[in-house]
Amino acid sequence: AVEQLEQVHLRLELEIERTKQMHQKKLEDKEEELEDTRKSCQKRLRQLEMQCEQEGDEKQSLLREKRDLEGLVATLCEQIGHRDFDVEKRLRRDLKRTHALLADVQLLLETSGAEPGPPGSQEEWAQLRRQWEESTA
């Protein structure tokens, strides 16, 4: 009976040892799996951080480009405005010259005693044409 109890005791100790080893193995497997998951998560985190940094750099670059383009548009609009103003100024000046030339022609016609209409002589016509061309040049 004592021998039988010792055998049962020995079997139970072996069973306990086997169960401990089995649990230890499961624990090690879980720890290894957890470590793999941790490494995988850290790697993914680094990738996401790099992606965020790249996107941030790209955003800054796009914002700089946007500011540059807005400045260019403003400059072009200003130049167009000045150009329109310059064209208008030149056209007004040409109109004044044309009016002055017309007044000269009318005065010339009145002083020559001719009737209103085209000048009678070719020389007068050529002189008026030269004056007009000089004023528009």
PDB file of C-alpha atoms in Angstrom, residues 53-135:
ATOM      1  CA  GLU A  53       6.694  62.786 -42.866  1.00  0.00           C
ATOM      2  CA  GLN A  54       6.743  62.400 -46.660  1.00  0.00           C
ATOM      3  CA  GLU A  55       3.157  63.613 -46.917  1.00  0.00           C
ATOM      4  CA  GLY A  56       3.999  66.566 -44.678  1.00  0.00           C
ATOM      5  CA  ASP A  57       6.979  67.447 -46.862  1.00  0.00           C
ATOM      6  CA  GLU A  58       4.840  67.083 -49.970  1.00  0.00           C
ATOM      7  CA  LYS A  59       2.149  69.290 -48.441  1.00  0.00           C
ATOM      8  CA  GLN A  60       4.714  71.978 -47.601  1.00  0.00           C
ATOM      9  CA  SER A  61       6.095  71.768 -51.125  1.00  0.00           C
ATOM     10  CA  LEU A  62       2.613  72.096 -52.608  1.00  0.00           C
ATOM     11  CA  LEU A  63       1.832  75.054 -50.342  1.00  0.00           C
ATOM     12  CA  ARG A  64       5.050  76.783 -51.455  1.00  0.00           C
ATOM     13  CA  GLU A  65       4.183  76.086 -55.072  1.00  0.00           C
ATOM     14  CA  LYS A  66       0.651  77.417 -54.503  1.00  0.00           C
ATOM     15  CA  ARG A  67       2.020  80.637 -52.969  1.00  0.00           C
ATOM     16  CA  ASP A  68       4.447  81.028 -55.872  1.00  0.00           C
ATOM     17  CA  LEU A  69       1.684  80.508 -58.425  1.00  0.00           C
ATOM     18  CA  GLU A  70      -0.632  82.931 -56.625  1.00  0.00           C
ATOM     19  CA  GLY A  71       2.155  85.515 -56.656  1.00  0.00           C
ATOM     20  CA  LEU A  72       2.720  84.903 -60.351  1.00  0.00           C
ATOM     21  CA  VAL A  73      -1.001  85.289 -61.064  1.00  0.00           C
ATOM     22  CA  ALA A  74      -1.080  88.544 -59.090  1.00  0.00           C
ATOM     23  CA  THR A  75       1.965  89.832 -60.968  1.00  0.00           C
ATOM     24  CA  LEU A  76       0.466  88.890 -64.322  1.00  0.00           C
ATOM     25  CA  CYS A  77      -2.845  90.530 -63.427  1.00  0.00           C
ATOM     26  CA  GLU A  78      -0.991  93.676 -62.429  1.00  0.00           C
ATOM     27  CA  GLN A  79       1.008  93.638 -65.669  1.00  0.00           C
ATOM     28  CA  ILE A  80      -2.149  93.125 -67.710  1.00  0.00           C
ATOM     29  CA  GLY A  81      -3.761  96.036 -65.899  1.00  0.00           C
ATOM     30  CA  HIS A  82      -0.764  98.265 -66.609  1.00  0.00           C
ATOM     31  CA  ARG A  83      -0.607  97.106 -70.193  1.00  0.00           C
ATOM     32  CA  ASP A  84      -4.290  97.893 -70.688  1.00  0.00           C
ATOM     33  CA  PHE A  85      -3.710 101.290 -69.104  1.00  0.00           C
ATOM     34  CA  ASP A  86      -0.700 101.907 -71.364  1.00  0.00           C
ATOM     35  CA  VAL A  87      -2.651 100.885 -74.474  1.00  0.00           C
ATOM     36  CA  GLU A  88      -5.551 103.130 -73.477  1.00  0.00           C
ATOM     37  CA  LYS A  89      -3.146 106.019 -72.851  1.00  0.00           C
ATOM     38  CA  ARG A  90      -1.503 105.532 -76.261  1.00  0.00           C
ATOM     39  CA  LEU A  91      -4.877 105.318 -78.020  1.00  0.00           C
ATOM     40  CA  ARG A  92      -6.071 108.514 -76.315  1.00  0.00           C
ATOM     41  CA  ARG A  93      -2.855 110.281 -77.377  1.00  0.00           C
ATOM     42  CA  ASP A  94      -3.324 109.040 -80.964  1.00  0.00           C
ATOM     43  CA  LEU A  95      -6.940 110.218 -80.906  1.00  0.00           C
ATOM     44  CA  LYS A  96      -5.839 113.691 -79.755  1.00  0.00           C
ATOM     45  CA  ARG A  97      -3.258 113.830 -82.567  1.00  0.00           C
ATOM     46  CA  THR A  98      -5.872 112.757 -85.087  1.00  0.00           C
ATOM     47  CA  HIS A  99      -8.287 115.411 -83.833  1.00  0.00           C
ATOM     48  CA  ALA A 100      -5.533 118.028 -84.003  1.00  0.00           C
ATOM     49  CA  LEU A 101      -4.654 116.917 -87.525  1.00  0.00           C
ATOM     50  CA  LEU A 102      -8.312 117.059 -88.532  1.00  0.00           C
ATOM     51  CA  ALA A 103      -8.559 120.567 -87.084  1.00  0.00           C
ATOM     52  CA  ASP A 104      -5.435 121.536 -89.080  1.00  0.00           C
ATOM     53  CA  VAL A 105      -6.967 120.147 -92.256  1.00  0.00           C
ATOM     54  CA  GLN A 106     -10.214 122.002 -91.642  1.00  0.00           C
ATOM     55  CA  LEU A 107      -8.284 125.207 -90.953  1.00  0.00           C
ATOM     56  CA  LEU A 108      -6.212 124.669 -94.084  1.00  0.00           C
ATOM     57  CA  LEU A 109      -9.342 124.155 -96.129  1.00  0.00           C
ATOM     58  CA  GLU A 110     -10.955 127.251 -94.661  1.00  0.00           C
ATOM     59  CA  THR A 111      -7.904 129.426 -95.269  1.00  0.00           C
ATOM     60  CA  SER A 112      -7.407 128.142 -98.787  1.00  0.00           C
ATOM     61  CA  GLY A 113     -10.986 129.023 -99.570  1.00  0.00           C
ATOM     62  CA  ALA A 114     -11.775 125.559-100.798  1.00  0.00           C
ATOM     63  CA  GLU A 115     -15.032 123.877-100.130  1.00  0.00           C
ATOM     64  CA  PRO A 116     -15.175 121.158 -97.528  1.00  0.00           C
ATOM     65  CA  GLY A 117     -14.159 117.860 -98.990  1.00  0.00           C
ATOM     66  CA  PRO A 118     -10.938 116.353-100.247  1.00  0.00           C
ATOM     67  CA  PRO A 119      -8.080 118.768-100.966  1.00  0.00           C
ATOM     68  CA  GLY A 120      -7.826 119.903-104.553  1.00  0.00           C
ATOM     69  CA  SER A 121      -4.130 119.458-105.248  1.00  0.00           C
ATOM     70  CA  GLN A 122      -2.003 116.355-105.059  1.00  0.00           C
ATOM     71  CA  GLU A 123       0.679 118.259-103.142  1.00  0.00           C
ATOM     72  CA  GLU A 124      -1.719 119.212-100.356  1.00  0.00           C
ATOM     73  CA  TRP A 125      -2.937 115.644-100.183  1.00  0.00           C
ATOM     74  CA  ALA A 126       0.637 114.275-100.001  1.00  0.00           C
ATOM     75  CA  GLN A 127       1.582 116.827 -97.321  1.00  0.00           C
ATOM     76  CA  LEU A 128      -1.460 115.921 -95.208  1.00  0.00           C
ATOM     77  CA  ARG A 129      -0.700 112.220 -95.621  1.00  0.00           C
ATOM     78  CA  ARG A 130       2.925 112.760 -94.457  1.00  0.00           C
ATOM     79  CA  GLN A 131       1.749 114.742 -91.431  1.00  0.00           C
ATOM     80  CA  TRP A 132      -0.730 112.059 -90.532  1.00  0.00           C
ATOM     81  CA  GLU A 133       1.879 109.273 -90.910  1.00  0.00           C
ATOM     82  CA  GLU A 134       4.371 111.212 -88.788  1.00  0.00           C
ATOM     83  CA  SER A 135       1.831 111.752 -86.039  1.00  0.00           C
TER      84      SER A 135
END
